[in-house]
Amino acid sequence: MKADRLCYLILTLGMVSSASLLAIGLALYFLGLPYRWAMLSGITLLLFTPMAAVSSTIPSFFMEGERPNAFVSLIVVLFMIFALLLSFFR
Amino acid sequence: MDFVQMGLMLISSIFAGFVGALFGIGGGVIIVPTLTAFLGLGIKDAIATSIVGVVATSIAGASRYLKQGITNVKLALFLETSATLGAMSGAMLEMVSPSSILFMILAALLLFMALNQVKTFREEERRIRSGGFKGKGDRISNGLRLSGSYHDAADRVRVEYTPTRSKLGILMSYFAGLFSGLLGIGGGVLKVPIMNQFMDVPMKVSVGTSKFMIGITASTAALVYFSFGLVKPELASPVVLGVVMGATLGAMVMNRIKAGYLKLAFASLLVYFSYLMATKGLSLMVGA
């Protein structure tokens, strides 16, 4: 599958599923029922969506024969992981 | 949080998401003051909530722009390599740099970019109609196949483009990331003019591509806030839902606006950001 199409699918899936979980969480909040599980799952899903989208482009570019772009995607993912680690240990 | 507060958060977030999608920015500049001034949140809670909202507006906007063929994923990833590196350097230099001078430099740079947007707004529309964005490109843009095309809904033409001056673009992206890490501003307001003015990328593609890039940078920062327990889900939920609605709407409208008008509106936004940076810089100078 083309990288653009794959990114679109992952972003859309991430957005719809996280927004649904957050909406469920808000409804539970106003009904006075346990709600944190839904909100926390929604936020977790939302925050990992961009990394999932970028990671998906690596095999996609590779299979399309665009190795330099696969390498660029790999660098971005590595930088994201490095930035996360750096923030934790600052 | 009651229904009235949630309603206020939802409305301001819809507006932030809409503006963010229209101009390729995160929208934090709208979310943070609303949460602090109107809802009485502390600045730390507001920033943590806002950064989650920025990720949401980016995902919602970018997915719509990808569907319309406006976002250039290869260009976004290419520029993101140096932008992330710049943001990391900025965060590390934060402690030792004189922020007041940096704020003033950024204010001047934003004003320069705003003037340039005004100067070139007619040219953008002429080039869209005449196929003027299709050039030879350079070694990097040709090697990475960064060129692309999109359908301009306002002018009803297919616009083909080839990014140029890739080395300058990646260098400027580094500085955009650096300023963003140093001064805590979102990168979108710099990324859009870098692509449009320096790399010869059409305005709408710059907006769509910037929208995708913002999510990559902001998600890393948001994950840190989230893992340290600084994000309050009760506050983040209505903001995320609001910005998703606003960004989806904004992304549907953007391609229907004439590129020239979009540039003029973006220039106004740049002037506003320039004013914000200048006042921050001046207040720091007076405070020091």
PDB file of N, CA, C and O in Angstrom, chain A residues 8-69:
ATOM      1  N   TYR A   8      -2.936   7.956   5.914  1.00  0.00           N
ATOM      2  CA  TYR A   8      -4.317   8.442   6.008  1.00  0.00           C
ATOM      3  C   TYR A   8      -5.170   7.466   6.817  1.00  0.00           C
ATOM      4  O   TYR A   8      -5.905   7.873   7.724  1.00  0.00           O
ATOM      5  N   LEU A   9      -5.032   6.162   6.507  1.00  0.00           N
ATOM      6  CA  LEU A   9      -5.838   5.155   7.204  1.00  0.00           C
ATOM      7  C   LEU A   9      -5.501   5.111   8.695  1.00  0.00           C
ATOM      8  O   LEU A   9      -6.394   5.068   9.537  1.00  0.00           O
ATOM      9  N   ILE A  10      -4.200   5.162   9.006  1.00  0.00           N
ATOM     10  CA  ILE A  10      -3.802   5.088  10.422  1.00  0.00           C
ATOM     11  C   ILE A  10      -4.257   6.337  11.182  1.00  0.00           C
ATOM     12  O   ILE A  10      -4.779   6.248  12.294  1.00  0.00           O
ATOM     13  N   LEU A  11      -4.079   7.516  10.574  1.00  0.00           N
ATOM     14  CA  LEU A  11      -4.507   8.753  11.236  1.00  0.00           C
ATOM     15  C   LEU A  11      -6.027   8.764  11.454  1.00  0.00           C
ATOM     16  O   LEU A  11      -6.506   9.133  12.529  1.00  0.00           O
ATOM     17  N   THR A  12      -6.764   8.340  10.432  1.00  0.00           N
ATOM     18  CA  THR A  12      -8.232   8.340  10.551  1.00  0.00           C
ATOM     19  C   THR A  12      -8.688   7.347  11.617  1.00  0.00           C
ATOM     20  O   THR A  12      -9.522   7.671  12.468  1.00  0.00           O
ATOM     21  N   LEU A  13      -8.098   6.152  11.580  1.00  0.00           N
ATOM     22  CA  LEU A  13      -8.459   5.115  12.558  1.00  0.00           C
ATOM     23  C   LEU A  13      -8.125   5.600  13.975  1.00  0.00           C
ATOM     24  O   LEU A  13      -8.937   5.462  14.902  1.00  0.00           O
ATOM     25  N   GLY A  14      -6.934   6.187  14.137  1.00  0.00           N
ATOM     26  CA  GLY A  14      -6.503   6.696  15.449  1.00  0.00           C
ATOM     27  C   GLY A  14      -7.439   7.783  15.938  1.00  0.00           C
ATOM     28  O   GLY A  14      -7.826   7.808  17.112  1.00  0.00           O
ATOM     29  N   MET A  15      -7.805   8.693  15.013  1.00  0.00           N
ATOM     30  CA  MET A  15      -8.653   9.828  15.399  1.00  0.00           C
ATOM     31  C   MET A  15     -10.064   9.356  15.795  1.00  0.00           C
ATOM     32  O   MET A  15     -10.566   9.726  16.857  1.00  0.00           O
ATOM     33  N   VAL A  16     -10.640   8.501  14.965  1.00  0.00           N
ATOM     34  CA  VAL A  16     -12.017   8.050  15.226  1.00  0.00           C
ATOM     35  C   VAL A  16     -12.084   7.223  16.510  1.00  0.00           C
ATOM     36  O   VAL A  16     -12.952   7.447  17.368  1.00  0.00           O
ATOM     37  N   SER A  17     -11.137   6.284  16.677  1.00  0.00           N
ATOM     38  CA  SER A  17     -11.217   5.419  17.868  1.00  0.00           C
ATOM     39  C   SER A  17     -10.924   6.201  19.149  1.00  0.00           C
ATOM     40  O   SER A  17     -11.605   6.005  20.156  1.00  0.00           O
ATOM     41  N   SER A  18      -9.945   7.126  19.106  1.00  0.00           N
ATOM     42  CA  SER A  18      -9.646   7.873  20.335  1.00  0.00           C
ATOM     43  C   SER A  18     -10.777   8.849  20.664  1.00  0.00           C
ATOM     44  O   SER A  18     -11.161   8.979  21.829  1.00  0.00           O
ATOM     45  N   ALA A  19     -11.325   9.507  19.646  1.00  0.00           N
ATOM     46  CA  ALA A  19     -12.437  10.435  19.898  1.00  0.00           C
ATOM     47  C   ALA A  19     -13.650   9.686  20.447  1.00  0.00           C
ATOM     48  O   ALA A  19     -14.337  10.190  21.345  1.00  0.00           O
ATOM     49  N   SER A  20     -13.897   8.480  19.935  1.00  0.00           N
ATOM     50  CA  SER A  20     -15.026   7.690  20.443  1.00  0.00           C
ATOM     51  C   SER A  20     -14.819   7.335  21.913  1.00  0.00           C
ATOM     52  O   SER A  20     -15.735   7.462  22.733  1.00  0.00           O
ATOM     53  N   LEU A  21     -13.594   6.902  22.253  1.00  0.00           N
ATOM     54  CA  LEU A  21     -13.306   6.545  23.650  1.00  0.00           C
ATOM     55  C   LEU A  21     -13.450   7.759  24.571  1.00  0.00           C
ATOM     56  O   LEU A  21     -13.984   7.659  25.678  1.00  0.00           O
ATOM     57  N   LEU A  22     -12.987   8.925  24.094  1.00  0.00           N
ATOM     58  CA  LEU A  22     -13.088  10.142  24.909  1.00  0.00           C
ATOM     59  C   LEU A  22     -14.549  10.572  25.083  1.00  0.00           C
ATOM     60  O   LEU A  22     -14.938  11.027  26.160  1.00  0.00           O
ATOM     61  N   ALA A  23     -15.341  10.407  24.039  1.00  0.00           N
ATOM     62  CA  ALA A  23     -16.766  10.747  24.134  1.00  0.00           C
ATOM     63  C   ALA A  23     -17.458   9.810  25.125  1.00  0.00           C
ATOM     64  O   ALA A  23     -18.269  10.261  25.950  1.00  0.00           O
ATOM     65  N   ILE A  24     -17.112   8.523  25.061  1.00  0.00           N
ATOM     66  CA  ILE A  24     -17.685   7.550  26.013  1.00  0.00           C
ATOM     67  C   ILE A  24     -17.277   7.950  27.441  1.00  0.00           C
ATOM     68  O   ILE A  24     -18.092   7.959  28.368  1.00  0.00           O
ATOM     69  N   GLY A  25     -15.985   8.319  27.599  1.00  0.00           N
ATOM     70  CA  GLY A  25     -15.468   8.735  28.906  1.00  0.00           C
ATOM     71  C   GLY A  25     -16.225   9.929  29.460  1.00  0.00           C
ATOM     72  O   GLY A  25     -16.579   9.958  30.640  1.00  0.00           O
ATOM     73  N   LEU A  26     -16.491  10.908  28.604  1.00  0.00           N
ATOM     74  CA  LEU A  26     -17.230  12.106  29.045  1.00  0.00           C
ATOM     75  C   LEU A  26     -18.654  11.759  29.456  1.00  0.00           C
ATOM     76  O   LEU A  26     -19.168  12.264  30.462  1.00  0.00           O
ATOM     77  N   ALA A  27     -19.283  10.874  28.677  1.00  0.00           N
ATOM     78  CA  ALA A  27     -20.657  10.452  29.004  1.00  0.00           C
ATOM     79  C   ALA A  27     -20.674   9.753  30.365  1.00  0.00           C
ATOM     80  O   ALA A  27     -21.534  10.035  31.205  1.00  0.00           O
ATOM     81  N   LEU A  28     -19.698   8.865  30.594  1.00  0.00           N
ATOM     82  CA  LEU A  28     -19.620   8.145  31.874  1.00  0.00           C
ATOM     83  C   LEU A  28     -19.370   9.115  33.017  1.00  0.00           C
ATOM     84  O   LEU A  28     -19.915   8.970  34.112  1.00  0.00           O
ATOM     85  N   TYR A  29     -18.553  10.160  32.748  1.00  0.00           N
ATOM     86  CA  TYR A  29     -18.223  11.178  33.758  1.00  0.00           C
ATOM     87  C   TYR A  29     -19.491  11.884  34.229  1.00  0.00           C
ATOM     88  O   TYR A  29     -19.726  12.047  35.422  1.00  0.00           O
ATOM     89  N   PHE A  30     -20.327  12.281  33.278  1.00  0.00           N
ATOM     90  CA  PHE A  30     -21.549  13.002  33.641  1.00  0.00           C
ATOM     91  C   PHE A  30     -22.631  12.071  34.221  1.00  0.00           C
ATOM     92  O   PHE A  30     -23.537  12.528  34.897  1.00  0.00           O
ATOM     93  N   LEU A  31     -22.493  10.771  33.964  1.00  0.00           N
ATOM     94  CA  LEU A  31     -23.440   9.816  34.544  1.00  0.00           C
ATOM     95  C   LEU A  31     -22.991   9.345  35.927  1.00  0.00           C
ATOM     96  O   LEU A  31     -23.683   8.577  36.589  1.00  0.00           O
ATOM     97  N   GLY A  32     -21.766   9.785  36.317  1.00  0.00           N
ATOM     98  CA  GLY A  32     -21.249   9.416  37.634  1.00  0.00           C
ATOM     99  C   GLY A  32     -20.710   7.994  37.683  1.00  0.00           C
ATOM    100  O   GLY A  32     -20.604   7.386  38.741  1.00  0.00           O
ATOM    101  N   LEU A  33     -20.368   7.439  36.532  1.00  0.00           N
ATOM    102  CA  LEU A  33     -19.837   6.067  36.467  1.00  0.00           C
ATOM    103  C   LEU A  33     -18.320   6.118  36.284  1.00  0.00           C
ATOM    104  O   LEU A  33     -17.765   7.163  35.933  1.00  0.00           O
ATOM    105  N   PRO A  34     -17.598   5.000  36.527  1.00  0.00           N
ATOM    106  CA  PRO A  34     -16.132   5.016  36.322  1.00  0.00           C
ATOM    107  C   PRO A  34     -15.793   5.383  34.875  1.00  0.00           C
ATOM    108  O   PRO A  34     -16.266   4.738  33.943  1.00  0.00           O
ATOM    109  N   TYR A  35     -15.011   6.437  34.703  1.00  0.00           N
ATOM    110  CA  TYR A  35     -14.780   6.970  33.353  1.00  0.00           C
ATOM    111  C   TYR A  35     -13.303   7.008  32.946  1.00  0.00           C
ATOM    112  O   TYR A  35     -12.975   7.088  31.775  1.00  0.00           O
ATOM    113  N   ARG A  36     -12.387   6.957  33.922  1.00  0.00           N
ATOM    114  CA  ARG A  36     -10.970   7.204  33.611  1.00  0.00           C
ATOM    115  C   ARG A  36     -10.391   6.193  32.625  1.00  0.00           C
ATOM    116  O   ARG A  36      -9.556   6.549  31.800  1.00  0.00           O
ATOM    117  N   TRP A  37     -10.835   4.942  32.698  1.00  0.00           N
ATOM    118  CA  TRP A  37     -10.301   3.924  31.790  1.00  0.00           C
ATOM    119  C   TRP A  37     -10.513   4.330  30.326  1.00  0.00           C
ATOM    120  O   TRP A  37      -9.628   4.195  29.488  1.00  0.00           O
ATOM    121  N   ALA A  38     -11.716   4.872  30.042  1.00  0.00           N
ATOM    122  CA  ALA A  38     -12.044   5.240  28.651  1.00  0.00           C
ATOM    123  C   ALA A  38     -11.226   6.449  28.210  1.00  0.00           C
ATOM    124  O   ALA A  38     -10.658   6.468  27.108  1.00  0.00           O
ATOM    125  N   MET A  39     -11.134   7.458  29.094  1.00  0.00           N
ATOM    126  CA  MET A  39     -10.386   8.670  28.733  1.00  0.00           C
ATOM    127  C   MET A  39      -8.891   8.373  28.578  1.00  0.00           C
ATOM    128  O   MET A  39      -8.264   8.837  27.620  1.00  0.00           O
ATOM    129  N   LEU A  40      -8.344   7.592  29.522  1.00  0.00           N
ATOM    130  CA  LEU A  40      -6.897   7.297  29.448  1.00  0.00           C
ATOM    131  C   LEU A  40      -6.577   6.464  28.201  1.00  0.00           C
ATOM    132  O   LEU A  40      -5.559   6.709  27.536  1.00  0.00           O
ATOM    133  N   SER A  41      -7.439   5.515  27.875  1.00  0.00           N
ATOM    134  CA  SER A  41      -7.198   4.702  26.661  1.00  0.00           C
ATOM    135  C   SER A  41      -7.280   5.597  25.426  1.00  0.00           C
ATOM    136  O   SER A  41      -6.478   5.462  24.498  1.00  0.00           O
ATOM    137  N   GLY A  42      -8.253   6.514  25.416  1.00  0.00           N
ATOM    138  CA  GLY A  42      -8.419   7.420  24.271  1.00  0.00           C
ATOM    139  C   GLY A  42      -7.207   8.313  24.078  1.00  0.00           C
ATOM    140  O   GLY A  42      -6.718   8.478  22.955  1.00  0.00           O
ATOM    141  N   ILE A  43      -6.705   8.879  25.178  1.00  0.00           N
ATOM    142  CA  ILE A  43      -5.542   9.783  25.065  1.00  0.00           C
ATOM    143  C   ILE A  43      -4.295   8.994  24.641  1.00  0.00           C
ATOM    144  O   ILE A  43      -3.521   9.442  23.789  1.00  0.00           O
ATOM    145  N   THR A  44      -4.104   7.794  25.236  1.00  0.00           N
ATOM    146  CA  THR A  44      -2.944   6.965  24.864  1.00  0.00           C
ATOM    147  C   THR A  44      -2.968   6.658  23.370  1.00  0.00           C
ATOM    148  O   THR A  44      -1.959   6.808  22.672  1.00  0.00           O
ATOM    149  N   LEU A  45      -4.119   6.251  22.914  1.00  0.00           N
ATOM    150  CA  LEU A  45      -4.280   5.906  21.490  1.00  0.00           C
ATOM    151  C   LEU A  45      -3.980   7.124  20.604  1.00  0.00           C
ATOM    152  O   LEU A  45      -3.283   7.020  19.594  1.00  0.00           O
ATOM    153  N   LEU A  46      -4.490   8.280  21.030  1.00  0.00           N
ATOM    154  CA  LEU A  46      -4.301   9.528  20.267  1.00  0.00           C
ATOM    155  C   LEU A  46      -2.812   9.885  20.162  1.00  0.00           C
ATOM    156  O   LEU A  46      -2.311  10.210  19.087  1.00  0.00           O
ATOM    157  N   LEU A  47      -2.105   9.794  21.297  1.00  0.00           N
ATOM    158  CA  LEU A  47      -0.714  10.249  21.314  1.00  0.00           C
ATOM    159  C   LEU A  47       0.244   9.313  20.567  1.00  0.00           C
ATOM    160  O   LEU A  47       1.302   9.738  20.129  1.00  0.00           O
ATOM    161  N   PHE A  48      -0.141   8.034  20.450  1.00  0.00           N
ATOM    162  CA  PHE A  48       0.723   7.107  19.712  1.00  0.00           C
ATOM    163  C   PHE A  48       0.396   7.062  18.214  1.00  0.00           C
ATOM    164  O   PHE A  48       1.129   6.457  17.439  1.00  0.00           O
ATOM    165  N   THR A  49      -0.693   7.717  17.827  1.00  0.00           N
ATOM    166  CA  THR A  49      -1.106   7.669  16.417  1.00  0.00           C
ATOM    167  C   THR A  49      -0.061   8.270  15.449  1.00  0.00           C
ATOM    168  O   THR A  49       0.272   7.631  14.451  1.00  0.00           O
ATOM    169  N   PRO A  50       0.486   9.478  15.729  1.00  0.00           N
ATOM    170  CA  PRO A  50       1.485  10.017  14.776  1.00  0.00           C
ATOM    171  C   PRO A  50       2.713   9.103  14.631  1.00  0.00           C
ATOM    172  O   PRO A  50       3.210   8.912  13.521  1.00  0.00           O
ATOM    173  N   MET A  51       3.178   8.525  15.763  1.00  0.00           N
ATOM    174  CA  MET A  51       4.344   7.646  15.679  1.00  0.00           C
ATOM    175  C   MET A  51       4.012   6.402  14.852  1.00  0.00           C
ATOM    176  O   MET A  51       4.834   5.941  14.052  1.00  0.00           O
ATOM    177  N   ALA A  52       2.798   5.894  15.031  1.00  0.00           N
ATOM    178  CA  ALA A  52       2.366   4.722  14.252  1.00  0.00           C
ATOM    179  C   ALA A  52       2.309   5.066  12.763  1.00  0.00           C
ATOM    180  O   ALA A  52       2.739   4.267  11.919  1.00  0.00           O
ATOM    181  N   ALA A  53       1.813   6.276  12.464  1.00  0.00           N
ATOM    182  CA  ALA A  53       1.701   6.688  11.053  1.00  0.00           C
ATOM    183  C   ALA A  53       3.087   6.804  10.411  1.00  0.00           C
ATOM    184  O   ALA A  53       3.307   6.315   9.295  1.00  0.00           O
ATOM    185  N   VAL A  54       4.024   7.444  11.124  1.00  0.00           N
ATOM    186  CA  VAL A  54       5.382   7.603  10.569  1.00  0.00           C
ATOM    187  C   VAL A  54       6.058   6.239  10.433  1.00  0.00           C
ATOM    188  O   VAL A  54       6.668   5.946   9.401  1.00  0.00           O
ATOM    189  N   SER A  55       5.914   5.393  11.468  1.00  0.00           N
ATOM    190  CA  SER A  55       6.546   4.061  11.419  1.00  0.00           C
ATOM    191  C   SER A  55       6.023   3.246  10.236  1.00  0.00           C
ATOM    192  O   SER A  55       6.779   2.492   9.625  1.00  0.00           O
ATOM    193  N   SER A  56       4.741   3.405   9.945  1.00  0.00           N
ATOM    194  CA  SER A  56       4.146   2.616   8.853  1.00  0.00           C
ATOM    195  C   SER A  56       4.743   2.964   7.495  1.00  0.00           C
ATOM    196  O   SER A  56       4.704   2.161   6.562  1.00  0.00           O
ATOM    197  N   THR A  57       5.284   4.174   7.385  1.00  0.00           N
ATOM    198  CA  THR A  57       5.831   4.575   6.079  1.00  0.00           C
ATOM    199  C   THR A  57       7.165   3.862   5.773  1.00  0.00           C
ATOM    200  O   THR A  57       7.546   3.776   4.617  1.00  0.00           O
ATOM    201  N   ILE A  58       7.843   3.370   6.816  1.00  0.00           N
ATOM    202  CA  ILE A  58       9.155   2.726   6.569  1.00  0.00           C
ATOM    203  C   ILE A  58       9.006   1.506   5.652  1.00  0.00           C
ATOM    204  O   ILE A  58       9.590   1.474   4.562  1.00  0.00           O
ATOM    205  N   PRO A  59       8.212   0.483   6.056  1.00  0.00           N
ATOM    206  CA  PRO A  59       8.057  -0.661   5.138  1.00  0.00           C
ATOM    207  C   PRO A  59       7.380  -0.286   3.822  1.00  0.00           C
ATOM    208  O   PRO A  59       7.692  -0.849   2.776  1.00  0.00           O
ATOM    209  N   SER A  60       6.472   0.718   3.920  1.00  0.00           N
ATOM    210  CA  SER A  60       5.739   1.113   2.713  1.00  0.00           C
ATOM    211  C   SER A  60       6.694   1.704   1.665  1.00  0.00           C
ATOM    212  O   SER A  60       6.651   1.317   0.495  1.00  0.00           O
ATOM    213  N   PHE A  61       7.536   2.643   2.091  1.00  0.00           N
ATOM    214  CA  PHE A  61       8.524   3.227   1.159  1.00  0.00           C
ATOM    215  C   PHE A  61       9.488   2.159   0.659  1.00  0.00           C
ATOM    216  O   PHE A  61       9.877   2.146  -0.506  1.00  0.00           O
ATOM    217  N   PHE A  62       9.873   1.264   1.557  1.00  0.00           N
ATOM    218  CA  PHE A  62      10.823   0.216   1.198  1.00  0.00           C
ATOM    219  C   PHE A  62      10.252  -0.674   0.095  1.00  0.00           C
ATOM    220  O   PHE A  62      10.926  -0.985  -0.882  1.00  0.00           O
ATOM    221  N   MET A  63       8.986  -1.029   0.249  1.00  0.00           N
ATOM    222  CA  MET A  63       8.348  -1.905  -0.750  1.00  0.00           C
ATOM    223  C   MET A  63       8.095  -1.185  -2.073  1.00  0.00           C
ATOM    224  O   MET A  63       8.033  -1.804  -3.115  1.00  0.00           O
ATOM    225  N   GLU A  64       7.965   0.169  -1.985  1.00  0.00           N
ATOM    226  CA  GLU A  64       7.763   0.962  -3.209  1.00  0.00           C
ATOM    227  C   GLU A  64       9.083   1.198  -3.938  1.00  0.00           C
ATOM    228  O   GLU A  64       9.105   1.820  -4.999  1.00  0.00           O
ATOM    229  N   GLY A  65      10.182   0.743  -3.324  1.00  0.00           N
ATOM    230  CA  GLY A  65      11.502   0.939  -3.923  1.00  0.00           C
ATOM    231  C   GLY A  65      12.087   2.313  -3.635  1.00  0.00           C
ATOM    232  O   GLY A  65      13.042   2.739  -4.274  1.00  0.00           O
ATOM    233  N   GLU A  66      11.502   3.016  -2.666  1.00  0.00           N
ATOM    234  CA  GLU A  66      11.999   4.352  -2.315  1.00  0.00           C
ATOM    235  C   GLU A  66      12.835   4.258  -1.039  1.00  0.00           C
ATOM    236  O   GLU A  66      12.422   4.727   0.023  1.00  0.00           O
ATOM    237  N   ARG A  67      13.992   3.635  -1.166  1.00  0.00           N
ATOM    238  CA  ARG A  67      14.823   3.389   0.018  1.00  0.00           C
ATOM    239  C   ARG A  67      15.294   4.665   0.715  1.00  0.00           C
ATOM    240  O   ARG A  67      15.311   4.709   1.945  1.00  0.00           O
ATOM    241  N   PRO A  68      15.677   5.726  -0.033  1.00  0.00           N
ATOM    242  CA  PRO A  68      16.095   6.953   0.675  1.00  0.00           C
ATOM    243  C   PRO A  68      14.988   7.512   1.572  1.00  0.00           C
ATOM    244  O   PRO A  68      15.247   7.959   2.682  1.00  0.00           O
ATOM    245  N   ASN A  69      13.727   7.442   1.092  1.00  0.00           N
ATOM    246  CA  ASN A  69      12.614   7.938   1.916  1.00  0.00           C
ATOM    247  C   ASN A  69      12.347   7.021   3.116  1.00  0.00           C
ATOM    248  O   ASN A  69      11.953   7.503   4.179  1.00  0.00           O
TER     249      ASN A  69
END
